[in-house]
Short mmCIF file of C-alpha atoms in Angstrom, two decimals:
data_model
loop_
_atom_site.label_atom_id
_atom_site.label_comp_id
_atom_site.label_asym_id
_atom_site.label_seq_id
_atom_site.Cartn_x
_atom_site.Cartn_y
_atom_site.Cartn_z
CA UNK A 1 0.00 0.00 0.00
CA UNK A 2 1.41 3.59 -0.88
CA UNK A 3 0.53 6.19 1.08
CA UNK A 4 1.21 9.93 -0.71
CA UNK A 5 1.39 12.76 1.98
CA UNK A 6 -0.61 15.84 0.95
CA UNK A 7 1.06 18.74 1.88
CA UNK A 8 -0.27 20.78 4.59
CA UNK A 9 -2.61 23.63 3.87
CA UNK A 10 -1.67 26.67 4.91
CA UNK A 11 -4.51 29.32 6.55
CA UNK A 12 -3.10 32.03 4.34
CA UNK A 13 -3.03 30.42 1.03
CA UNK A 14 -7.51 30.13 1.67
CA UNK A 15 -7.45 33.85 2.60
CA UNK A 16 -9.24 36.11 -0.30
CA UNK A 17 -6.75 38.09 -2.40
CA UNK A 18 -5.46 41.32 -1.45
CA UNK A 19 -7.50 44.30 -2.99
CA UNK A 20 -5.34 47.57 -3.80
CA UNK A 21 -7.03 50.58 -3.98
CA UNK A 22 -5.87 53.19 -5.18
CA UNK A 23 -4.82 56.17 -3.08
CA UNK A 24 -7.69 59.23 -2.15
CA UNK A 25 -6.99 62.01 -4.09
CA UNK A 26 -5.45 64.99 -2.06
CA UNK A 27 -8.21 67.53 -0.56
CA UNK A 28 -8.24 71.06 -1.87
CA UNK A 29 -6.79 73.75 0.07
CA UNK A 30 -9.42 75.63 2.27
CA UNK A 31 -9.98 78.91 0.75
CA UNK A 32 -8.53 80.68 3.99
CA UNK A 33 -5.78 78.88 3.52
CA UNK A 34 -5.31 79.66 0.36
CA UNK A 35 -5.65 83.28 0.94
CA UNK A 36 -2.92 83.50 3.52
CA UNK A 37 -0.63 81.62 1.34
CA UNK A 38 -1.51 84.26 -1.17
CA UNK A 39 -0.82 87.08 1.34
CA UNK A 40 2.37 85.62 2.57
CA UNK A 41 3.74 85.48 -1.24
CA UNK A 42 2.83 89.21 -1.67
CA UNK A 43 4.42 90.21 1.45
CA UNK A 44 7.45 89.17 0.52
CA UNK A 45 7.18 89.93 -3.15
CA UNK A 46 6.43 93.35 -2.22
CA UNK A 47 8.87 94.18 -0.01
CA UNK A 48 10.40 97.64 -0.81
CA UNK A 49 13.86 96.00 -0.96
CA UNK A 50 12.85 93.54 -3.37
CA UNK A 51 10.04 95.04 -5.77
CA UNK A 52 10.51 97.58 -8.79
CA UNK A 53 6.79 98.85 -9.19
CA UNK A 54 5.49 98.89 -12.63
CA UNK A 55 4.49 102.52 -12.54
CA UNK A 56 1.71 103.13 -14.77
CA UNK A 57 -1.40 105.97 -14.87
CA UNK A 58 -4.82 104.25 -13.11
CA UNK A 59 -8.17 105.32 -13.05
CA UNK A 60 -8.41 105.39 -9.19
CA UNK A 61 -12.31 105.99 -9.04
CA UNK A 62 -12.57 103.11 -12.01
CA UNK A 63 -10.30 101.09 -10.29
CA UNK A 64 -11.92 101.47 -6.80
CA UNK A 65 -15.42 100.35 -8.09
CA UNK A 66 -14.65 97.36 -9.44
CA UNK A 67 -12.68 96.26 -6.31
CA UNK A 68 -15.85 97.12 -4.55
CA UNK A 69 -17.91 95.36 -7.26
CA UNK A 70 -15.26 92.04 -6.27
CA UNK A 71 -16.28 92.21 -2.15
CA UNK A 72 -19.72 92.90 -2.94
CA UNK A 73 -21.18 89.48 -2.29
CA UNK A 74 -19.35 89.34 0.86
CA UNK A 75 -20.70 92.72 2.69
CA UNK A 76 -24.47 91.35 1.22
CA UNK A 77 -23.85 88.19 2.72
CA UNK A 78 -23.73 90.17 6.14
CA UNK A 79 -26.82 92.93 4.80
CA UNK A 80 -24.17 95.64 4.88
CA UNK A 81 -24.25 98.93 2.53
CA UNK A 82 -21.28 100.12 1.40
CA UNK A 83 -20.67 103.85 -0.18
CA UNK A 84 -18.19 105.47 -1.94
CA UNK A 85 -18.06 109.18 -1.78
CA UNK A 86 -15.43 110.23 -4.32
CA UNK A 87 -14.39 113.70 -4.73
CA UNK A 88 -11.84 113.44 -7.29
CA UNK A 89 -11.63 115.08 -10.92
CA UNK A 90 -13.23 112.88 -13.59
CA UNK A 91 -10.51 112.12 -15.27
CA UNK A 92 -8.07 111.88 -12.35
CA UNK A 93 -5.19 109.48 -12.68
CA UNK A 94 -3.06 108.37 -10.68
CA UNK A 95 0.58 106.63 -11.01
CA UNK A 96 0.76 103.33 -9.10
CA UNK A 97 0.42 99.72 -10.03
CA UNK A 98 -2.99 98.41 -10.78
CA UNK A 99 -2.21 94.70 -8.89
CA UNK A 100 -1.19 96.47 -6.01
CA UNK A 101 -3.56 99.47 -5.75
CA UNK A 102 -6.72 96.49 -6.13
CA UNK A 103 -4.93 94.38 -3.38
CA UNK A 104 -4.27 97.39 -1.21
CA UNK A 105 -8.33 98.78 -1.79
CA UNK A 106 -9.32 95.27 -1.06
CA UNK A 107 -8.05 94.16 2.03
CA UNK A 108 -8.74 97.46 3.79
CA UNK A 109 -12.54 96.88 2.33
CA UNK A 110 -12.33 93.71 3.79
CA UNK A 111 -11.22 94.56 7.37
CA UNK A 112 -13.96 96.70 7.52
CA UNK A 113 -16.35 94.37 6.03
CA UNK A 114 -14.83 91.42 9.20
CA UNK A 115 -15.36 94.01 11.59
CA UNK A 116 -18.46 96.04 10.95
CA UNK A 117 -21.75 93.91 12.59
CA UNK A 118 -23.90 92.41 10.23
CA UNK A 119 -26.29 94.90 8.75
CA UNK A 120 -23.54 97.87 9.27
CA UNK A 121 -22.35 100.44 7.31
CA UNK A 122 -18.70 101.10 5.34
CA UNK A 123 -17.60 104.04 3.99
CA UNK A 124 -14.92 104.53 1.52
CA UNK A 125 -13.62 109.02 0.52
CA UNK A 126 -11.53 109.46 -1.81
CA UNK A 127 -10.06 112.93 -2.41
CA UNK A 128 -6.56 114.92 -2.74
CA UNK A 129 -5.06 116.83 -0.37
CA UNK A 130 -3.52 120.06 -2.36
CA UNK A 131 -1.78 121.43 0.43
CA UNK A 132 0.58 118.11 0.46
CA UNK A 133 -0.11 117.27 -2.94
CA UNK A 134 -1.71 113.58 -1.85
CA UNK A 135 -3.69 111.08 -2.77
CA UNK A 136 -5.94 110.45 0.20
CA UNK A 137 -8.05 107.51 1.30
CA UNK A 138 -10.27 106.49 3.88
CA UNK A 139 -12.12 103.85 5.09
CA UNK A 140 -14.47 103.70 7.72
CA UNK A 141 -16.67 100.75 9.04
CA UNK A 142 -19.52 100.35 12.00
CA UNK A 143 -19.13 99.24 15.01
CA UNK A 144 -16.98 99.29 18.00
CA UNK A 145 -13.52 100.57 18.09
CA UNK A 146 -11.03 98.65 19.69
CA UNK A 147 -8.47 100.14 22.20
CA UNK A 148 -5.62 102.42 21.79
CA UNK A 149 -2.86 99.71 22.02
CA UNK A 150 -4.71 97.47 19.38
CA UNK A 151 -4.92 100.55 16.74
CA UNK A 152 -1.05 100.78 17.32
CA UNK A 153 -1.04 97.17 16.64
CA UNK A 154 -3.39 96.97 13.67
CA UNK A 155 -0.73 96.48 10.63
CA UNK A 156 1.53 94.64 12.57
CA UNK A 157 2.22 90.86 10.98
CA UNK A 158 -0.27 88.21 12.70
CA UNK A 159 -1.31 90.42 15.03
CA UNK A 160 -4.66 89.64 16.58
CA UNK A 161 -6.47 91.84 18.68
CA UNK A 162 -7.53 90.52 21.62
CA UNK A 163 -11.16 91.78 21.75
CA UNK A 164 -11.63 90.63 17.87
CA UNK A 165 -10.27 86.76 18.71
CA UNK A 166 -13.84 85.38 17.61
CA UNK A 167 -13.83 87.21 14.07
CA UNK A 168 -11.47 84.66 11.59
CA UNK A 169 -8.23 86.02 10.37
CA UNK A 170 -4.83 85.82 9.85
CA UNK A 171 -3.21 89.27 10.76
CA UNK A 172 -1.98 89.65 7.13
CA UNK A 173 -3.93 91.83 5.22
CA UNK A 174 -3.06 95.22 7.08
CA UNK A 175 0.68 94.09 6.87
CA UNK A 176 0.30 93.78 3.45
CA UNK A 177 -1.37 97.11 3.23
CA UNK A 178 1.12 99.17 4.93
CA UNK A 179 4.38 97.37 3.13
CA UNK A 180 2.15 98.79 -0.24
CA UNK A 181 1.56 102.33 1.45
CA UNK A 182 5.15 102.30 2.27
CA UNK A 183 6.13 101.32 -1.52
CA UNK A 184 4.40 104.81 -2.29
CA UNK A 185 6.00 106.44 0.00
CA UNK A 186 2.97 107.06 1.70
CA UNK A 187 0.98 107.17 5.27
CA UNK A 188 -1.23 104.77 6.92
CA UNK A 189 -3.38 105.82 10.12
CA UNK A 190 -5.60 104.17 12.52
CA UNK A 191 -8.23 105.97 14.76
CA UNK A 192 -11.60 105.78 15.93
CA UNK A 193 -14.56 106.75 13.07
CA UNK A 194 -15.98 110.11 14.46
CA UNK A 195 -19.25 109.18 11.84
CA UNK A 196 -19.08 104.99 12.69
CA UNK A 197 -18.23 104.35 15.51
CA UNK A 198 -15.83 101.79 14.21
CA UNK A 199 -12.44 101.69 13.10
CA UNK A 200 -10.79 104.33 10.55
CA UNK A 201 -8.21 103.77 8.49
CA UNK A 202 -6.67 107.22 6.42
CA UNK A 203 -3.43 106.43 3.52
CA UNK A 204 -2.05 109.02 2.30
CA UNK A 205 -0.06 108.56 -1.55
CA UNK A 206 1.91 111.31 -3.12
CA UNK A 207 0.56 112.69 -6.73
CA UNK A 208 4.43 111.35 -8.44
CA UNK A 209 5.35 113.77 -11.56
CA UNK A 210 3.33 112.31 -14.15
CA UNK A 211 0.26 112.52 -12.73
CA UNK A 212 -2.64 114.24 -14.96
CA UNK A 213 -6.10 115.55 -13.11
#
């Protein structure tokens, strides 16, 4: 009598086959993510040691409308009004950089728009100053001013007031705002709103030769 042996079986050689699946695709960057990425990339590509402006004559009050046409959604999203009381000469021009003037209009627009209570008011003046032959802004919003130190504070880099901690931010945009003032050769002010309530925020620009009103 022969007896064959049958090999033994093993456990893993009955187990189902391994299925590979394919890797998730990656998830999309958050928009506010993406934003201070943005903001980071212009800081430093606008620093006045690094950047040669690309001076060229803008249609400020133009220029300023559409920006304010960009953040409209946003300020109806919160029932705010937003006006624009320009006081400039029709066919005022002014010699800046059209990426830098919309990304300086639009981050002050939209720390007033953060900061002004849902169903507020934001005012935006534009106007020159003869006497020191400027460009002048300012921006207004509703609401509640924050303290003395915190104005001081307000353009500082990821600064976060401490009475604002519950409204989402990054402490960029100001930054950003002041390194463009500064590219100008300009002035940027905080203060109370004396018509608001809220926070003001004044730039001055010089009117460079070249400049036709």
């Amino acid at each position: 009598v022969v007896v064959v042996a049958s090999s033994p079986v093993s456990p893993a050689s009955s187990a189902p086959p391994l299925l590979l699946l394919p890797p998730p695709p990656p998830l999309p960057p958050s928009p506010r993510l993406t934003r201070i990425v943005n903001q980071l990339l212009l800081l430093s590509q606008t620093h006045p040691e690094h950047h040669q402006v690309i001076w060229q004559s803008i249609p400020i009050e133009a220029l300023t409308q559409e920006v304010i046409s960009d953040h409209y959604s946003s300020f109806m999203a919160k029932e705010q009004s937003i006006e624009l009381v320009c006081e400039l000469p029709s066919d005022f021009m002014y010699i800046s950089e059209s990426e830098l003037f919309s990304s300086l209009l639009g981050n002050v627009l939209s720390n007033a728009h953060k900061y002004a209570p849902v169903g507020g008011k934001v005012m935006l003046w534009l106007s020159l100053d003869e006497a020191s032959k400027s460009l002048m802004l300012r921006i207004d919003n509703e609401g509640t001013c924050p303290s003395s130190s915190t104005l001081s504070m307000m353009s500082q880099r990821f600064y976060r007031a401490p009475e604002h901690h519950h409204i989402q931010g990054a402490g960029l945009g100001l930054a950003l705002v002041k390194q463009i003032v500064a590219l100008h050769e300009g002035t940027i002010t905080f203060m109370q709103s004396d018509s608001l309530g809220g926070v003001s925020v004044s730039i001055s620009l010089p009117v460079f030769a070249g400049l036709s009103a």
